[in-house]
Tab-separated table of C-alpha atoms in Angstrom:
chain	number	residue	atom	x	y	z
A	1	UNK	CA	1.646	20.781	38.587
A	2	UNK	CA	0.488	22.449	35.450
A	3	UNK	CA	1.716	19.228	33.658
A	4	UNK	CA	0.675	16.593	35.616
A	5	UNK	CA	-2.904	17.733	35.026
A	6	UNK	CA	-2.578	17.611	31.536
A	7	UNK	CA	-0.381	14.218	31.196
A	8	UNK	CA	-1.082	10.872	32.884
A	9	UNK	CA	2.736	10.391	33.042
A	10	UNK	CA	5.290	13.511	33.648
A	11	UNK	CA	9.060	12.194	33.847
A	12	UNK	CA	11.064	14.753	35.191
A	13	UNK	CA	15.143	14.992	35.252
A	14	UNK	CA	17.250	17.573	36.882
A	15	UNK	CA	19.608	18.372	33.861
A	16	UNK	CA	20.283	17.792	30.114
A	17	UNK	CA	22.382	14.508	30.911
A	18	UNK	CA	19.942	13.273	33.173
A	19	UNK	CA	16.769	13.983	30.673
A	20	UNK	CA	18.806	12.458	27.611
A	21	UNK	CA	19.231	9.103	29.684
A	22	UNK	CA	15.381	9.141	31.033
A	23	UNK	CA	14.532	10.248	27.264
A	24	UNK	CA	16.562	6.838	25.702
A	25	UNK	CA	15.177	4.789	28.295
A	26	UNK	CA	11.274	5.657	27.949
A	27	UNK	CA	11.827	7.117	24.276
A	28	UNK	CA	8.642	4.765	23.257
A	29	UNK	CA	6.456	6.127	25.193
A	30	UNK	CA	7.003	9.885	25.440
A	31	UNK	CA	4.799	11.666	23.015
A	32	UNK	CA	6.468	14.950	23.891
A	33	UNK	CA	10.065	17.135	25.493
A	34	UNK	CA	9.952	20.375	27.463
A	35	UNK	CA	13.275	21.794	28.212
A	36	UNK	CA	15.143	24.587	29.052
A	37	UNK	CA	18.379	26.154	27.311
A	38	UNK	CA	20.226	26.560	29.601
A	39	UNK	CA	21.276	23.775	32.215
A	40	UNK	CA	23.883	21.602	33.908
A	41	UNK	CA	26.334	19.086	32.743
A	42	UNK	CA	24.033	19.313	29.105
A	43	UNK	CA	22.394	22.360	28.140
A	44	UNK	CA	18.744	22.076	25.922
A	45	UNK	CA	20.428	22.565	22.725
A	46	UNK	CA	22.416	19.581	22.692
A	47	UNK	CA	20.009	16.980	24.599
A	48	UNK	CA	17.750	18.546	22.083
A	49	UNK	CA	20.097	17.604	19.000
A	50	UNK	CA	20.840	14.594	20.515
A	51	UNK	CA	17.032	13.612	20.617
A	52	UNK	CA	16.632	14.505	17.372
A	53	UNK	CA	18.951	12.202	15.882
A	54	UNK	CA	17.338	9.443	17.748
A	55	UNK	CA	13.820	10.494	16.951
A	56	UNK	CA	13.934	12.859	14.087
A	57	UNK	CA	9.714	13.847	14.614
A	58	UNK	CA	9.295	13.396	18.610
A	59	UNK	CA	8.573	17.146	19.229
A	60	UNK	CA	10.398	19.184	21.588
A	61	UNK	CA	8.943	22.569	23.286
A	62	UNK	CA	12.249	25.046	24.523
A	63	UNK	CA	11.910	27.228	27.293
A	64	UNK	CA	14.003	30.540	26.774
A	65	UNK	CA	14.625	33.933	28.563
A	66	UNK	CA	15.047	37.739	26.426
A	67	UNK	CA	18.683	37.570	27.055
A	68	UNK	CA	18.989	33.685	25.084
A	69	UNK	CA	17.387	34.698	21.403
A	70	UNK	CA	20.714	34.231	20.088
A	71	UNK	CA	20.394	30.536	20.846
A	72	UNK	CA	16.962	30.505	18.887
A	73	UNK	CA	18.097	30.052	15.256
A	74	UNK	CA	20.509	27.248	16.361
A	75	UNK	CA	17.525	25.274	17.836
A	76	UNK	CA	15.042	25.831	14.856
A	77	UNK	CA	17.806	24.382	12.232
A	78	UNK	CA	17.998	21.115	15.139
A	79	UNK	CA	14.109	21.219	15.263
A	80	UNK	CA	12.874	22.695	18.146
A	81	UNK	CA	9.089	23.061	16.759
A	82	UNK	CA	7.953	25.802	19.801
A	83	UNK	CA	9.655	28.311	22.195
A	84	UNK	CA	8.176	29.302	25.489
A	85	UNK	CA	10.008	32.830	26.761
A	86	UNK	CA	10.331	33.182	31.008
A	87	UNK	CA	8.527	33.777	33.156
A	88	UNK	CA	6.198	30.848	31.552
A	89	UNK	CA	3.031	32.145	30.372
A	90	UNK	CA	0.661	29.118	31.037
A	91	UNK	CA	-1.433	29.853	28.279
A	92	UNK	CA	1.084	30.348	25.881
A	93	UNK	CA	2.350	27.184	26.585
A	94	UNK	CA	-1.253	25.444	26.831
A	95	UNK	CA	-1.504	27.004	23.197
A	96	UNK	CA	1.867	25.413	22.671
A	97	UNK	CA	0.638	21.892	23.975
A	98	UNK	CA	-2.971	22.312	21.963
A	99	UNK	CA	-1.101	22.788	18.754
A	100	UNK	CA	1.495	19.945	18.621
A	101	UNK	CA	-1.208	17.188	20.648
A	102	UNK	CA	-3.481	18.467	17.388
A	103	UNK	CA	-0.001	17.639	14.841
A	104	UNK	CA	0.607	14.240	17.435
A	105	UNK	CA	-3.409	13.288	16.946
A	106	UNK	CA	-3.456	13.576	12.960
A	107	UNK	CA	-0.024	12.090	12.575
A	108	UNK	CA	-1.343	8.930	14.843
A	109	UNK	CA	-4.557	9.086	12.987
A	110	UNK	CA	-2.533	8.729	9.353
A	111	UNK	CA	-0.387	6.045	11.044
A	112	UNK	CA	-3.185	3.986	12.119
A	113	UNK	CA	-4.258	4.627	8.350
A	114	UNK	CA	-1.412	3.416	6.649
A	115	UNK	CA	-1.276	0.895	8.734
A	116	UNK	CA	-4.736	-0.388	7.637
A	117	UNK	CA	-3.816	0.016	4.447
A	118	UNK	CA	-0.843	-2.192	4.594
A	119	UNK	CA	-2.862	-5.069	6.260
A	120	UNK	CA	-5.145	-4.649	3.081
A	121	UNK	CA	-2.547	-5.106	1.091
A	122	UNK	CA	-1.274	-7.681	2.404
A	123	UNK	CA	-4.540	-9.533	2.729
A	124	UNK	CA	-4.658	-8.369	-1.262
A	125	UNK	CA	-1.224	-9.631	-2.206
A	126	UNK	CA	-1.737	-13.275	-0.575
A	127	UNK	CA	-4.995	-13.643	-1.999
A	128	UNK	CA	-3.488	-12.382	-5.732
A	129	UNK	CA	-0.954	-14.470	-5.797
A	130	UNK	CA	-2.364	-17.584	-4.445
A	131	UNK	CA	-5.602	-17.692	-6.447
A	132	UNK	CA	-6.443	-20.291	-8.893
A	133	UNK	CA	-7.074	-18.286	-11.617
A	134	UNK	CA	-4.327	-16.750	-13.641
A	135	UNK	CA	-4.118	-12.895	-12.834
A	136	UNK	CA	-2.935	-10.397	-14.774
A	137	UNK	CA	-2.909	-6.103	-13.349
A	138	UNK	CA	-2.369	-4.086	-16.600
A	139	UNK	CA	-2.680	0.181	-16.951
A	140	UNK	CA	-5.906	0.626	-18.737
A	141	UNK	CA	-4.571	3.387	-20.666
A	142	UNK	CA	-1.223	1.859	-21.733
A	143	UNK	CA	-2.647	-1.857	-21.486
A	144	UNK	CA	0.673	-2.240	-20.168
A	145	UNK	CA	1.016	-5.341	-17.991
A	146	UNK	CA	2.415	-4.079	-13.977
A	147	UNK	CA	1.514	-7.562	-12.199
A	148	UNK	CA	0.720	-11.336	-12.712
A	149	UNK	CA	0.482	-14.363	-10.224
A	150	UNK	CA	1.733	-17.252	-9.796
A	151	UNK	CA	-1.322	-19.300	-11.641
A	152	UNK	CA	-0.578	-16.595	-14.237
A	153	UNK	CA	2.982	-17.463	-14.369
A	154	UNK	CA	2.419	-21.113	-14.668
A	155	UNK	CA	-0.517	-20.857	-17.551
A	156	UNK	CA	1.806	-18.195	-19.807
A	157	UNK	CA	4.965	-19.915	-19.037
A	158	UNK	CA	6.611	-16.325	-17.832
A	159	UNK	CA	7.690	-15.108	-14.935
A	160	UNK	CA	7.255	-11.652	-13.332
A	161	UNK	CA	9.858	-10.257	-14.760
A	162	UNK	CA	9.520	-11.289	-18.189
A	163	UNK	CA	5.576	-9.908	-18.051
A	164	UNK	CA	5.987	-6.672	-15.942
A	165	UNK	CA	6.016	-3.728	-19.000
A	166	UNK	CA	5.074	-6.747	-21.406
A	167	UNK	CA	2.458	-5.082	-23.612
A	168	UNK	CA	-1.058	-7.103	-23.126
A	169	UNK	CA	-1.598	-7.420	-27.062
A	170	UNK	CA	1.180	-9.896	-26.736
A	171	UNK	CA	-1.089	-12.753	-25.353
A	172	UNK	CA	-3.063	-12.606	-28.296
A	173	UNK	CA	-3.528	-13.741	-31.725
A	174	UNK	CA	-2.566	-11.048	-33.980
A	175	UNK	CA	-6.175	-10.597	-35.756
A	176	UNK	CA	-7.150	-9.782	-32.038
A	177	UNK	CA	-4.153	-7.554	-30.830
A	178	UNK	CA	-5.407	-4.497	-33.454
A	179	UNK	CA	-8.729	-4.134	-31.815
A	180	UNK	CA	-7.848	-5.126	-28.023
A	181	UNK	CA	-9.161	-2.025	-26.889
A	182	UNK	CA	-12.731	-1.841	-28.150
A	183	UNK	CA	-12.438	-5.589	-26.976
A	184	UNK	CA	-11.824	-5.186	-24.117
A	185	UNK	CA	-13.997	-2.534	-23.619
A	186	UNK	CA	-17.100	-4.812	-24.824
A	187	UNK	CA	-15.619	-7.922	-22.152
A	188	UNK	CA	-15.579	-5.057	-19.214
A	189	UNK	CA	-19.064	-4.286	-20.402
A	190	UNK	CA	-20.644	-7.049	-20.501
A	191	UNK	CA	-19.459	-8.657	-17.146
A	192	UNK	CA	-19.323	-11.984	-18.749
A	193	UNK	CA	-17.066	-14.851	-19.430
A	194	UNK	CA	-15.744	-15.017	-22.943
A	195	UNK	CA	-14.015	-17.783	-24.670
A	196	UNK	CA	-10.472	-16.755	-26.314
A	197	UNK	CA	-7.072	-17.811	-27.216
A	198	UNK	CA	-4.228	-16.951	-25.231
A	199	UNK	CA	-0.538	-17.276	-26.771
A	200	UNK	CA	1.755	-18.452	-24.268
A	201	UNK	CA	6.191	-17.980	-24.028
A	202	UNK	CA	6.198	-20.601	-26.861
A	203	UNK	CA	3.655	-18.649	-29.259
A	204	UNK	CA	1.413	-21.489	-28.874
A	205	UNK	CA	-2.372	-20.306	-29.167
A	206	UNK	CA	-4.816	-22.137	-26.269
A	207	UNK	CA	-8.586	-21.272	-25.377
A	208	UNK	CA	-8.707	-20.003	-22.193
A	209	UNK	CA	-12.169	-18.068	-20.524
A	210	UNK	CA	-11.843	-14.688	-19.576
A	211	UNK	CA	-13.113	-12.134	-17.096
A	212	UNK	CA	-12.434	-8.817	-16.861
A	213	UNK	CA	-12.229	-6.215	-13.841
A	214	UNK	CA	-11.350	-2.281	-13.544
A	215	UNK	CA	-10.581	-0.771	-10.647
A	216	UNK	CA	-9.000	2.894	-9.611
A	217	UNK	CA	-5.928	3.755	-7.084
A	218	UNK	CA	-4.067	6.755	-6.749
A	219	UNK	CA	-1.942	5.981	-9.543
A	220	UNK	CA	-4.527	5.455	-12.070
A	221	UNK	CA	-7.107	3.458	-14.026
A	222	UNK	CA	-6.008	-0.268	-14.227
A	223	UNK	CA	-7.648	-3.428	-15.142
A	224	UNK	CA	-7.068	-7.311	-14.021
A	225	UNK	CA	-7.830	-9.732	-16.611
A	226	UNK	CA	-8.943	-13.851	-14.572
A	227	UNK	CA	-7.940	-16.764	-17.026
A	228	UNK	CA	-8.631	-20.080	-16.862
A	229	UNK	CA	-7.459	-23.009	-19.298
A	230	UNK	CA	-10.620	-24.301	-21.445
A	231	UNK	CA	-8.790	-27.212	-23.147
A	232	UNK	CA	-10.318	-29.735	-21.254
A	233	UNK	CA	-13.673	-28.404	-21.165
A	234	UNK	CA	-13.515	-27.823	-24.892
A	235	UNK	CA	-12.231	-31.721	-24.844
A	236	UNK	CA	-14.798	-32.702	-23.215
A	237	UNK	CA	-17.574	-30.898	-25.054
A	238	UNK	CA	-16.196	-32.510	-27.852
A	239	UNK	CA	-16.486	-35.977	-26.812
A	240	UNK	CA	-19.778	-35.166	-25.388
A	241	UNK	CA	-21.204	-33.842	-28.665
A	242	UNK	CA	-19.188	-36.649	-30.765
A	243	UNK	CA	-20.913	-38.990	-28.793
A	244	UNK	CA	-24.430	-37.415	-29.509
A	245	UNK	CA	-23.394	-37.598	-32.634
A	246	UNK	CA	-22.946	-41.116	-32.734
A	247	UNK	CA	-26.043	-41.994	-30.878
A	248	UNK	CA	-27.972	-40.199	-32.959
A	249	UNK	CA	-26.287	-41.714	-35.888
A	250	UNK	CA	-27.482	-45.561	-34.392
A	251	UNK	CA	-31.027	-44.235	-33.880
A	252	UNK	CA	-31.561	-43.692	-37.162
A	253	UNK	CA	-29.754	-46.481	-38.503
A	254	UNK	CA	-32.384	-48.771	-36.164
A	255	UNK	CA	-34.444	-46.784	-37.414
A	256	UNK	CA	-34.076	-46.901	-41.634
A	257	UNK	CA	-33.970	-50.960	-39.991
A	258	UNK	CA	-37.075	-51.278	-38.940
């Protein structure tokens, strides 16, 4: 009675054996086991072991007379996270039930957390890797490159492999590499696109634009670095201001004409 009008579901079994089978088929769904030592066909101590090797943190509450403390050391190295002693004190064993639904609460609360957290970073990874932009993660203090995408991949000709612990001076012209930092620091700054050359798995130089980010995690201070190929844009700049050139350069021909 004192159970049932604490829990919405009590399942009860007659002896160990019994409560080990109920236990395996309902283990999902039962947040907590109350047993006694001593008992039929299975005592406590072994359903209890038994329990615990299917579900090393589902906690376990022991009943246990004056005479039984022998037992007691034996059930803390299987687990046994509280002892009740007979007669049952009711509120020693709502204290009992208070403490572990407080341990049960948190440790759902943290799971619902993580969980969160892995559907962000998920959600993080897909969009990372299937941007358009060439990504690159790097350890602000080390400028040590830890990710890159797929666009990043393709632009740089390297895989993940080849880039992860690749030092991020290496994509740049030499004259460039020896101040990166302060560089960097300036591009971060600013919050604006700059124009630069890249060097790709060939050593080949190419303008690419820039933008860099900084952001913080538990493992430290890192920085992503978005780049995009300006070839064709400097192409067509080219053409456009060639072409300028040349109309201007009819103009005043008609002009010097007439």
């Amino acid at each position: 009675i004192f159970l049932k009008r604490r829990f919405a579901d009590v399942i009860i079994a007659e002896d160990g054996a019994q409560g080990l089978a109920k236990f395996n088929e309902h283990a999902d769904s039962i947040a907590l086991v109350i047993t006694d030592i001593r008992m039929p066909r299975m005592d406590g101590l072994e359903m209890a072991q038994l329990i615990k090797q299917h579900s090393v943190d589902k906690p376990i509450i022991m009943t246990t007379a004056h005479e039984e403390t022998d037992y007691l050391l034996e059930a803390i190295n299987i687990g046994v996270e509280k002892f009740i002693v007979k007669p049952i004190d009711t509120k020693a064993l709502q204290r009992a039930l208070e403490t572990i639904g407080q341990r049960l609460q948190i440790e759902q609360q943290l799971q619902e957390a993580q969980n969160q957290l892995a559907d962000q970073e998920e959600k993080y990874r897909t969009l990372f890797w299937t941007s358009m932009d060439a990504l690159c993660v790097f350890d602000w203090q080390t400028l040590t490159i830890t990710d890159t995408n797929r666009a990043y991949q393709t632009l740089l000709g390297r895989n993940a492999r080849e880039s992860k612990g690749m030092s991020l001076a290496e994509l740049f012209d030499s004259t460039v590499a020896t101040d990166l930092a302060d560089i960097l620091q300036q591009l971060e700054a600013s919050n604006e696109v700059m124009l630069m050359s890249l060097k790709n798995s060939q050593g080949q130089l190419f303008p690419t634009e820039l933008v860099l980010g900084k952001f913080t995690t538990s493992q430290g201070l890192f920085g992503v670095l978005a780049a995009r190929d300006a070839s064709e844009r400097i192409k067509n700049q080219q053409e456009q201001e060639q072409l300028i050139e040349s109309l201007e350069t009819s103009i005043r021909a008609m002009q010097e004409v007439s």
